[in-house]
Coordinates of C-alpha atoms in Angstrom, one line a residue:
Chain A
X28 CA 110.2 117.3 112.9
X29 CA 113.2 114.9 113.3
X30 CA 113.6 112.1 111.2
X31 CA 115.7 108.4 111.7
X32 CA 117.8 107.6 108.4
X33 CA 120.4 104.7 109.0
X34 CA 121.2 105.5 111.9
X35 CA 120.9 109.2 112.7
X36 CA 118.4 111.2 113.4
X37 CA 118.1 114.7 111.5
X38 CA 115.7 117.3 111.0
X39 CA 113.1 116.1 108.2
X40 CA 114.0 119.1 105.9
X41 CA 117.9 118.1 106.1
X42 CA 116.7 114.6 105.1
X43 CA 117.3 113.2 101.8
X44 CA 116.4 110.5 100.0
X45 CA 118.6 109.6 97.0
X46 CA 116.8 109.5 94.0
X47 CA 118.0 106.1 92.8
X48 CA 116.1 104.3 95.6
X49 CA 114.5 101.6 94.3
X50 CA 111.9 102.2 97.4
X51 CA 110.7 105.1 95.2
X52 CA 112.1 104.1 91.8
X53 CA 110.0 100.5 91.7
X54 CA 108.4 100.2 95.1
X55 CA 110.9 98.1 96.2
X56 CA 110.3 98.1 100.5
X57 CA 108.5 97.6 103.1
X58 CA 106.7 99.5 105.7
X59 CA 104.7 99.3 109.6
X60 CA 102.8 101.8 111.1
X61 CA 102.8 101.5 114.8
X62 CA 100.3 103.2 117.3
X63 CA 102.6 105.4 119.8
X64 CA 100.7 105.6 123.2
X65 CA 102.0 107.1 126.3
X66 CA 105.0 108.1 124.1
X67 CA 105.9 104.0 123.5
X68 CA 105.4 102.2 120.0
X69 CA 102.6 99.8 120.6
X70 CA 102.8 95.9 119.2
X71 CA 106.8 96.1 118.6
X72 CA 107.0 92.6 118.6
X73 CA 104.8 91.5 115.9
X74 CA 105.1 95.0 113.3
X75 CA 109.0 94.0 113.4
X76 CA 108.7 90.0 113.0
X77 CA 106.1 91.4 110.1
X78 CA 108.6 93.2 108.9
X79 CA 111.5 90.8 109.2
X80 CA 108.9 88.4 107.6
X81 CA 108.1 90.7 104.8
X82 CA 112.0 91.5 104.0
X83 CA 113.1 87.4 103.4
X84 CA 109.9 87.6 101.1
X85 CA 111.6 90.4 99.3
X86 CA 115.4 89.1 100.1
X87 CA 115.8 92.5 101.7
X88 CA 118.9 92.0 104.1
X89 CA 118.2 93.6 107.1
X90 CA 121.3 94.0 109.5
X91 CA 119.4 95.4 112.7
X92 CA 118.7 93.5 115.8
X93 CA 115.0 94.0 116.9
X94 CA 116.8 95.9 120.0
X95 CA 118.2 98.1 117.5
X96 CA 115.0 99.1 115.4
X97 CA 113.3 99.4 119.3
X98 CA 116.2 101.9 119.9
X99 CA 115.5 103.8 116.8
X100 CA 111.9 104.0 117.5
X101 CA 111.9 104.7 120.8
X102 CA 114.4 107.6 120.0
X103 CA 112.8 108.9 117.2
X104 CA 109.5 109.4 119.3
X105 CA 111.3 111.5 122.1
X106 CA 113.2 113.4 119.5
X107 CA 109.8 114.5 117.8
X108 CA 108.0 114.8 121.8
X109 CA 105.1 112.3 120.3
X110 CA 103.2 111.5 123.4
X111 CA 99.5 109.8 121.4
X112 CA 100.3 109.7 117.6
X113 CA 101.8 106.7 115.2
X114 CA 105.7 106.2 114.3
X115 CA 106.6 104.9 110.5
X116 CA 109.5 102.4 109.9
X117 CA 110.3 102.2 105.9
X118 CA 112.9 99.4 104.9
X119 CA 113.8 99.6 101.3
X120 CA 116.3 97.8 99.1
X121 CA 118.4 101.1 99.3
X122 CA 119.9 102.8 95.9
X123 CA 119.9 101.1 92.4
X124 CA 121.2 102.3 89.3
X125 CA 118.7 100.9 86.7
X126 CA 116.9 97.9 85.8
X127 CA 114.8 95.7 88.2
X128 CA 117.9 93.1 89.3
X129 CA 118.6 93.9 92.6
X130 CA 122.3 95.3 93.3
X131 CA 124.4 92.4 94.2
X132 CA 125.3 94.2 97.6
X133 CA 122.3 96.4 98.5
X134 CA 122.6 99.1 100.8
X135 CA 119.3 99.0 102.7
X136 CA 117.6 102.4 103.9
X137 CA 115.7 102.5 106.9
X138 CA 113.7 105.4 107.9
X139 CA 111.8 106.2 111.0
X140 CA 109.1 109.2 111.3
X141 CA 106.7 110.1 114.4
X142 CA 104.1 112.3 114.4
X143 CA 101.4 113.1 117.1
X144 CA 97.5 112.1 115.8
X145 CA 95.0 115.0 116.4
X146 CA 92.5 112.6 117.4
X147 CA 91.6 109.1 118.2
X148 CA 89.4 109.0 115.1
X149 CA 87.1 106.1 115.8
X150 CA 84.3 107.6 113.9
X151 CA 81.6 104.9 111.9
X152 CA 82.9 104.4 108.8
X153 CA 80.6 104.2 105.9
X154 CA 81.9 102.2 102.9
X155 CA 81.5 101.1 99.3
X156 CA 82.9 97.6 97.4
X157 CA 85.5 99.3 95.2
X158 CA 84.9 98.4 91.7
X159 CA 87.9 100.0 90.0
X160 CA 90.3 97.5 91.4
X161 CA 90.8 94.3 93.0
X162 CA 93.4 92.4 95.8
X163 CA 96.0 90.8 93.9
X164 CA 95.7 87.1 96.4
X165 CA 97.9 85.2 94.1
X166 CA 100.8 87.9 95.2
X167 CA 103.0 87.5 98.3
X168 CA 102.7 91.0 98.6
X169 CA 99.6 91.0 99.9
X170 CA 100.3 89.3 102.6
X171 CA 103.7 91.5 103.8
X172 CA 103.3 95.0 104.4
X173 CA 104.8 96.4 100.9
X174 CA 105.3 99.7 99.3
X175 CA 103.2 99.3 96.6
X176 CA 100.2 100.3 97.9
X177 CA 98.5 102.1 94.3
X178 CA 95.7 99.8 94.2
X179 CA 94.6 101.0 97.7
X180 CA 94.9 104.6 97.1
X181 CA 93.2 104.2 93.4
X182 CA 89.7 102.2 95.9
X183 CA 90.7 105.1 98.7
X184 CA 90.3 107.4 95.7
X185 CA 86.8 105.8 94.5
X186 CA 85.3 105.6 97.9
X187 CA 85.8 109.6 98.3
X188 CA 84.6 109.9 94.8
X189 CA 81.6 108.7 95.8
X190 CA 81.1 109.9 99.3
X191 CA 81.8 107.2 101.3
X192 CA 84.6 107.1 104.1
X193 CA 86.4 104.3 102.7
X194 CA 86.7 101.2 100.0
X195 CA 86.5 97.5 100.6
X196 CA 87.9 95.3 98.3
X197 CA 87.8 91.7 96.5
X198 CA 89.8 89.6 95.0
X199 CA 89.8 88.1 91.9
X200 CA 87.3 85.7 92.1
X201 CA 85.5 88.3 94.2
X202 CA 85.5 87.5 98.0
X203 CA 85.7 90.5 100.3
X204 CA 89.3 90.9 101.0
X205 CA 89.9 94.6 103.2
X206 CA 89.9 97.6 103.3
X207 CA 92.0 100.4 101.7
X208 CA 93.4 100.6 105.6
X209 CA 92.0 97.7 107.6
X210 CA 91.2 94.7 108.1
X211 CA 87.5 93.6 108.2
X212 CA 85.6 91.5 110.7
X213 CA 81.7 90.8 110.4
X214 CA 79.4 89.6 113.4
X215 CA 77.0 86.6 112.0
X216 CA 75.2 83.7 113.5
X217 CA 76.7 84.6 117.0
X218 CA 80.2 84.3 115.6
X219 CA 82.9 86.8 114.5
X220 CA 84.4 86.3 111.0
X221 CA 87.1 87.7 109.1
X222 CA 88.4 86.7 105.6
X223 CA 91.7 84.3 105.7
X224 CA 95.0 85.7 104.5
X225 CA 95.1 83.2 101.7
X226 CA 91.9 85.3 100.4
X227 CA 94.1 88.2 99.7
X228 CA 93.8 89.6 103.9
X229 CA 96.7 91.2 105.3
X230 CA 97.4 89.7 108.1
X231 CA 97.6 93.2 110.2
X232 CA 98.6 93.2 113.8
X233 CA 95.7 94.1 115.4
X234 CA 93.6 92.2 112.8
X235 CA 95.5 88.9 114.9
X236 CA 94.9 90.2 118.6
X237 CA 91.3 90.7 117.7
X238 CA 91.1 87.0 116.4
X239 CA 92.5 85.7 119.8
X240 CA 90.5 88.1 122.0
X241 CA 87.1 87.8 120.2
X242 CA 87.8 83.9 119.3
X243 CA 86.9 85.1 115.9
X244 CA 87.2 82.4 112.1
X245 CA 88.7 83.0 109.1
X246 CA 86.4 82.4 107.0
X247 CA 85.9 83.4 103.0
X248 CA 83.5 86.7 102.8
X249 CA 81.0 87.5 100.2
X250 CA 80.4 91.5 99.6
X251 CA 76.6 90.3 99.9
X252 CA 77.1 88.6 103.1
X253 CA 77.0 92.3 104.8
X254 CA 73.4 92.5 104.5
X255 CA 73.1 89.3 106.9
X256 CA 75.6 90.5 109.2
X257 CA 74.5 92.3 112.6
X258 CA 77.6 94.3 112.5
X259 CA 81.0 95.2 111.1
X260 CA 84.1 96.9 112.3
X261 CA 87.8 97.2 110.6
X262 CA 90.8 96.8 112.5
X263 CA 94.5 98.4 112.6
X264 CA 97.2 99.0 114.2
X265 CA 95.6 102.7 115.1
X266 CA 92.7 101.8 116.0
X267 CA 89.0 99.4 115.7
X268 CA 86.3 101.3 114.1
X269 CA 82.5 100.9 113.5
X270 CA 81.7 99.5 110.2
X271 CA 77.9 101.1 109.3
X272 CA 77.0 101.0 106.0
X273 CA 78.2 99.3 103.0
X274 CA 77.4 100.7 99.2
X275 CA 74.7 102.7 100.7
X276 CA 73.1 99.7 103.2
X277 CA 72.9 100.2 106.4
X278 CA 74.6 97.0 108.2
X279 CA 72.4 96.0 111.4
X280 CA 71.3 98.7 113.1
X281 CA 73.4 100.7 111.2
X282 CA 75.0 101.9 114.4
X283 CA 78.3 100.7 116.0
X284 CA 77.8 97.2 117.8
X285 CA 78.3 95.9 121.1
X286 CA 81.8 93.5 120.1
X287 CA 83.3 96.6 118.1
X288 CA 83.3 98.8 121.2
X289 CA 83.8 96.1 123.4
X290 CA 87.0 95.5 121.4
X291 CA 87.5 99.2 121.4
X292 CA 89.4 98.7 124.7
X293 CA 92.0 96.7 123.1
X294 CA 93.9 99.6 121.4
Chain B
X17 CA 125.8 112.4 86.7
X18 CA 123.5 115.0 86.9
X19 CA 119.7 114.4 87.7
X20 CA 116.3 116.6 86.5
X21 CA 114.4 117.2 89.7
X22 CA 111.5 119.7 89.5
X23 CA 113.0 122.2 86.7
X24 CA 116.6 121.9 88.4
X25 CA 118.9 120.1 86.9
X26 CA 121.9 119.3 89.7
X27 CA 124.7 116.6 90.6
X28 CA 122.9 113.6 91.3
X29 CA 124.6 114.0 95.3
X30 CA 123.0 117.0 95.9
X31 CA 119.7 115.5 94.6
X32 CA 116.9 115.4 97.6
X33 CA 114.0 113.4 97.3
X34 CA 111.8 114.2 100.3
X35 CA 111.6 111.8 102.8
X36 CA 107.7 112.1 102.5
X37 CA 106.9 111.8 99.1
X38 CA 104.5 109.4 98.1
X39 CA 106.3 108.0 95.4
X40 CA 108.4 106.4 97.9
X41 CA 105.8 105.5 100.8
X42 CA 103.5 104.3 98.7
X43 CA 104.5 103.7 95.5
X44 CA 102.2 107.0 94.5
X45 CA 103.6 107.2 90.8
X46 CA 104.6 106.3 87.4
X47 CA 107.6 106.5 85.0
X48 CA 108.6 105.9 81.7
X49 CA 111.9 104.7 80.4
X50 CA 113.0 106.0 76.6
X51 CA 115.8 104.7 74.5
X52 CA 118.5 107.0 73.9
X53 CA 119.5 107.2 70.1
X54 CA 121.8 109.0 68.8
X55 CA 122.0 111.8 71.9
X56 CA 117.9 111.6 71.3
X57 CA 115.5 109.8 73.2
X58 CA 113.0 108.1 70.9
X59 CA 109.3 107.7 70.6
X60 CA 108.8 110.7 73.1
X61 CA 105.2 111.0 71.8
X62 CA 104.0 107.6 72.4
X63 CA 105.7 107.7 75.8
X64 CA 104.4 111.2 77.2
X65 CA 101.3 110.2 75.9
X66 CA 101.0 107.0 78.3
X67 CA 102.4 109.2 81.3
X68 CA 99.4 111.2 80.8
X69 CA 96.9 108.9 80.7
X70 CA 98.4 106.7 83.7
X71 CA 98.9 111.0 85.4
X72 CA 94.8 110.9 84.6
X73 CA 93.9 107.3 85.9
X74 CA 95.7 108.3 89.4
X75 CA 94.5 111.5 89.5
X76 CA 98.2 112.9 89.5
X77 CA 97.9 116.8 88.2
X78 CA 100.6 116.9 85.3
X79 CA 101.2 121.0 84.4
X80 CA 104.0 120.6 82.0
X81 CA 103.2 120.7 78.5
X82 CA 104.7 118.3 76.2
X83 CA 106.8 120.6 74.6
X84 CA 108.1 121.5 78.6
X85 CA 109.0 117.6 79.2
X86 CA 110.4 117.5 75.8
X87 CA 113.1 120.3 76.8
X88 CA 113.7 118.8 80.5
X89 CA 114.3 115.3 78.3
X90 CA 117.0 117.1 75.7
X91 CA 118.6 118.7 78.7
X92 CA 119.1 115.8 80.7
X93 CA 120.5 113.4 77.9
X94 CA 122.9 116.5 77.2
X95 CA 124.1 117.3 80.8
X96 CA 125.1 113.6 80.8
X97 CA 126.5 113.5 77.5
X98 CA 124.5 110.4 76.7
X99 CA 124.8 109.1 73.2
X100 CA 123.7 105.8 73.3
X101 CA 121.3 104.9 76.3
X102 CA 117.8 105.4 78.4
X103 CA 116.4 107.9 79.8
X104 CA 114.1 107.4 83.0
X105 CA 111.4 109.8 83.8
X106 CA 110.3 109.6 86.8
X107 CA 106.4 111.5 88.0
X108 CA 104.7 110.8 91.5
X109 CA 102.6 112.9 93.4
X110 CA 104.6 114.6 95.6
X111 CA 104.9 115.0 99.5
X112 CA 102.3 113.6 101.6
X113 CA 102.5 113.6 105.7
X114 CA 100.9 110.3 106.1
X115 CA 97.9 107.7 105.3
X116 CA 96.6 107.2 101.9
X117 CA 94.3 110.1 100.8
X118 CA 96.3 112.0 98.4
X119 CA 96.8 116.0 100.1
X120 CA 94.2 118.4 98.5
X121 CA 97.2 120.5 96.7
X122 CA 99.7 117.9 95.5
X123 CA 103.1 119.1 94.6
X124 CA 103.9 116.6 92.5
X125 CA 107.8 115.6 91.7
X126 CA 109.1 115.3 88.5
X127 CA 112.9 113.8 87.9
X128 CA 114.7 112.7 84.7
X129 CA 118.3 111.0 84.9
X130 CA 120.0 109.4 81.6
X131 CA 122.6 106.8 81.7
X132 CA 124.8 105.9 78.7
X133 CA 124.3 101.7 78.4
X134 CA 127.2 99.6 78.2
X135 CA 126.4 97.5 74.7
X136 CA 122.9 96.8 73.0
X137 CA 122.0 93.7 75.0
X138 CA 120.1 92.0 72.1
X139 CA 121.4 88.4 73.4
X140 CA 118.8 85.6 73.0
X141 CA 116.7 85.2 76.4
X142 CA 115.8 81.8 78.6
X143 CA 112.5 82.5 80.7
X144 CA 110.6 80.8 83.3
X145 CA 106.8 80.8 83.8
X146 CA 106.7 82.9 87.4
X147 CA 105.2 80.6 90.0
X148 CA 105.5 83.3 92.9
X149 CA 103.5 85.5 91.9
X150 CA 101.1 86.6 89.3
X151 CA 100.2 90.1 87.0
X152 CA 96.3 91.4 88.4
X153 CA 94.4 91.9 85.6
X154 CA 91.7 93.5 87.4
X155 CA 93.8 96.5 88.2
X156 CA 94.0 99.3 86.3
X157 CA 97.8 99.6 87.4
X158 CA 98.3 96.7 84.6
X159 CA 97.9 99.0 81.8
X160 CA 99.9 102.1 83.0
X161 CA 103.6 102.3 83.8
X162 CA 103.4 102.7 87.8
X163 CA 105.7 102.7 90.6
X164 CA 104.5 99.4 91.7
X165 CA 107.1 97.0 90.5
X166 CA 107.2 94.2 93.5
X167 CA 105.8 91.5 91.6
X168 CA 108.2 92.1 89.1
X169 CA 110.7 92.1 91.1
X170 CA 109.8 89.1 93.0
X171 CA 109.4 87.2 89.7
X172 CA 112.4 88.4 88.4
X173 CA 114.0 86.8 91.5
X174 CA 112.4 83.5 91.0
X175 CA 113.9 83.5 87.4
X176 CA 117.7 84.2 88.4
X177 CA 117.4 81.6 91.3
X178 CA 116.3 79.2 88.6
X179 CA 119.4 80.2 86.5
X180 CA 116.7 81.9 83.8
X181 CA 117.4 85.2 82.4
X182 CA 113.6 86.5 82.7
X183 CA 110.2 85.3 84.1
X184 CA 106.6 85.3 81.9
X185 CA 104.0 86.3 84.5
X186 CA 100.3 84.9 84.0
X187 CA 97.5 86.4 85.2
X188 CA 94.4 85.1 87.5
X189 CA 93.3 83.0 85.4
X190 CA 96.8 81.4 84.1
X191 CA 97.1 82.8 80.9
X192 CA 100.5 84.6 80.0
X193 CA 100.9 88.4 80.0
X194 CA 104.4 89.8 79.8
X195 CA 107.6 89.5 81.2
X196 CA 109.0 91.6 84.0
X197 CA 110.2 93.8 81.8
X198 CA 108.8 93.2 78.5
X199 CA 106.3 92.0 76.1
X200 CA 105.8 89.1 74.7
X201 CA 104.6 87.7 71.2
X202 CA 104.5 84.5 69.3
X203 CA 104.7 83.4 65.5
X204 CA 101.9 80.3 65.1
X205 CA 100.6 79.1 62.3
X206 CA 102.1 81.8 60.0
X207 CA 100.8 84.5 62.5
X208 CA 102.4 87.0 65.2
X209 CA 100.3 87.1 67.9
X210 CA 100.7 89.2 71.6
X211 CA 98.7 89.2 75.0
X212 CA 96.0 91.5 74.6
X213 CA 96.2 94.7 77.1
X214 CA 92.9 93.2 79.0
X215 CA 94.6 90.0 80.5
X216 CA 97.2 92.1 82.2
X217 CA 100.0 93.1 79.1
X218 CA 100.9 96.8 79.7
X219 CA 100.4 98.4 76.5
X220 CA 103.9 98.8 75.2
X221 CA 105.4 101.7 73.6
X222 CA 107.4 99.6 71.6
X223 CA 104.9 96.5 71.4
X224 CA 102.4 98.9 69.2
X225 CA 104.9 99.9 67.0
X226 CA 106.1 95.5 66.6
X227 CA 101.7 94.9 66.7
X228 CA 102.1 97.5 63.1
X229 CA 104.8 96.7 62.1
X230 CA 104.1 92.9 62.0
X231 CA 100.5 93.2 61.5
X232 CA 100.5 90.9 64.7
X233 CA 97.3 90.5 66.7
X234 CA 96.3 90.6 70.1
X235 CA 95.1 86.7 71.3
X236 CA 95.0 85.3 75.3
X237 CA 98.2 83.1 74.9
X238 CA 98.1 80.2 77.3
X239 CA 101.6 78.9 78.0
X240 CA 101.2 75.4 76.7
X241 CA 101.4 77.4 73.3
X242 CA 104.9 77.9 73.8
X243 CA 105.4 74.4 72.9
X244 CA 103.5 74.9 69.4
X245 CA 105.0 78.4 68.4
X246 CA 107.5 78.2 65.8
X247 CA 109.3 81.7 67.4
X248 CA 109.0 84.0 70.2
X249 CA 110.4 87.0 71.2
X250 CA 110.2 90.0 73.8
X251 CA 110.0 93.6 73.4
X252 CA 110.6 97.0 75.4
X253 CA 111.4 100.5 74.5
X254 CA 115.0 99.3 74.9
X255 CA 115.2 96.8 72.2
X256 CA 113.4 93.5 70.5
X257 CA 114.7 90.3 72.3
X258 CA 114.6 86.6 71.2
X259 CA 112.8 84.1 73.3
X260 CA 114.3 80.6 72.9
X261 CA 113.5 78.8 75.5
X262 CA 110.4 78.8 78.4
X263 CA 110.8 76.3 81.2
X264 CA 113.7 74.5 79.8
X265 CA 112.0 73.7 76.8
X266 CA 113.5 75.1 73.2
X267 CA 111.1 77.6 71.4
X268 CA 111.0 76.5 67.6
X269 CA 115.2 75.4 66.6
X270 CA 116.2 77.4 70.2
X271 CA 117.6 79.7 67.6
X272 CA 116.6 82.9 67.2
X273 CA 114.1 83.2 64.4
X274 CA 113.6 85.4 61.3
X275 CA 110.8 87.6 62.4
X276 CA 112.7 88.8 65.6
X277 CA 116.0 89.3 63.1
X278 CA 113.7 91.3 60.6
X279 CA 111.9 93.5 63.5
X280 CA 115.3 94.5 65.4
X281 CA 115.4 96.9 62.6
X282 CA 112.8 99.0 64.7
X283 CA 114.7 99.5 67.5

């Protein structure tokens, strides 16, 4: 495996990281995951104004042209042959020696990695409302694509504890957010809803081209909502997938619905 | 400099943190930071104990025994020749190829680095009261010393654009917590009084020792109090710091006060 860092591309074992990266030491970056079909990085476009978003957030300078980061992409998929898989871009602040002030004159790391997927795993997912944590909505960082992404590997961790596939969560004043992965989208009264950004939402890349192509609302979610729903899916950039059952309830039929594989075709 | 990395202790150049490891792609870890005293970092105990529990609340495996960090500690403050200073250990769970399930046999990293500090910053501190961003105290990240440091970092940001020295973050509900790197207690009405751990304070290693030491107690502190406390002051493992001034407005005389002079003793 071959991996992009600043500007050349390297063999991932010849990589390093320096170990005063604030990316690692205090979570200090951002990333996108990007489908790769037909050996091209899906959605360029919006991951990198995401991105570029995300980085003036943080007040992470970042020197690249889009036509630039396309480049690195693009070459770091041939140099690791991915033909159906998913590329990684990781911006971080770059090295700091201590403390949480940024260095006056950060040195930015930018990393590319590709790997092939095994499979286009679409299977239903079944889910619980994660209890040991909640979406942070009064935090810009939940609405850029951040490092610090503990609170969704501690529901991941829950929802595997307990069987299910995945974790949905709310925010503080308990309104269905997403999930540990996804986005969420709920089929009621003949209209497709999905909670707003301001809720604590991420607002994912595919999450927005299924809210153009399905004409869906933002609208505020309740967990008990999903047992007047006639279906559920989640939404990323990898894929749309069958939302089935949540905490144990089977949602509609309790089989994937007609607008989730509909939308299927939009990946 | 040389750096602790997995039982090795090396030249901080020729220190590799894999390009994969969670710590940095997800923020999949924790750390503690020690004072240096005296060629001795202090309160090891205290600290190893909370990098256990927060290793148990992520589900990070942890195979050294105290005694084992203890050592790897010593040996790092003496390969740097640190006298006076911090020490920074550093655990996350290792390498990971991609999404957010943690692998079924972590390898988890473990890195120590020690840096002498210039002078004992003690100097009185102005804070804001963050407006960007706010401490979740639903999650159970708020009471262990994790890897996810953005919203400190974005507060700390809003507090040096303001021409502050530090920002006080509330929580959902608006009352105060900490700062971005410290606690924080008041002296009203003859009593010292400090966020309690359940609105979102991380339990400091150095804020138990000030909650004995003063016999202070643990109260929600809403930040109109400020106005009404006769001192204030902030605490870390690093040192006990006067607060004399929130939002502009003067704590007390805006001098520091005589139970912040009594308790730097601690340190």
């Amino acid at each position: 495996m071959k991996i992009y860092l600043n500007g050349v591309l390297a063999a991932a074992a010849e990589t390093r990281i320096d170990p005063f990266d604030r990316g690692l030491s205090l979570g200090d970056g951002l990333f996108e995951t990007l489908r790769v079909h037909g050996g091209i990085a899906l959605r360029q476009d919006a991951h990198l104004k995401r991105l570029r978003r995300g980085a003036g957030v943080l007040g992470i300078p970042l020197a690249n042209s889009d036509a630039d980061l396309m480049h690195a992409l693009a070459a770091t998929i041939k140099a690791n042959d991915v033909d159906e898989g998913q590329a990684r871009l990781t911006l971080t602040r770059g090295p700091g020696m201590r403390g949480i002030d940024p260095p006056d004159d950060p040195a930015p790391t930018l990393m590319i990695a590709a790997v092939p997927r095994a499979h286009a795993d679409v299977k239903p997912v079944r889910a619980i409302i994660a209890t040991h944590t909640r979406r942070n909505e009064f935090s810009p960082l939940c609405s850029i694509k951040s490092l610090n992404y503990l609170d969704n590997v501690l529901a991941r961790r829950e929802a595997k504890g307990a069987g299910a596939d995945d974790a949905l969560l709310l925010n503080s004043i308990g309104a269905v957010t997403e999930s540990t992965i996804a986005n969420v989208f709920v089929a009621v009264d003949g209209q497709i809803v999905t909670p707003p950004v301001k809720d604590g939402a991420l607002p994912g890349v595919m999450r927005a081209d299924v809210i153009k192509a399905a004409g869906a609302f933002e609208q505020t979610l309740a967990p008990h909502a999903f047992g007047q729903v006639s279906e559920a899916f989640l939404t990323n950039s990898l894929g749309i997938y069958p939302l089935i059952e949540v905490d144990g309830k089977k949602i509609g039929t309790g089989e994937p619905g007609p607008v989730c594989r509909k939308l299927q075709a939009l990946v």
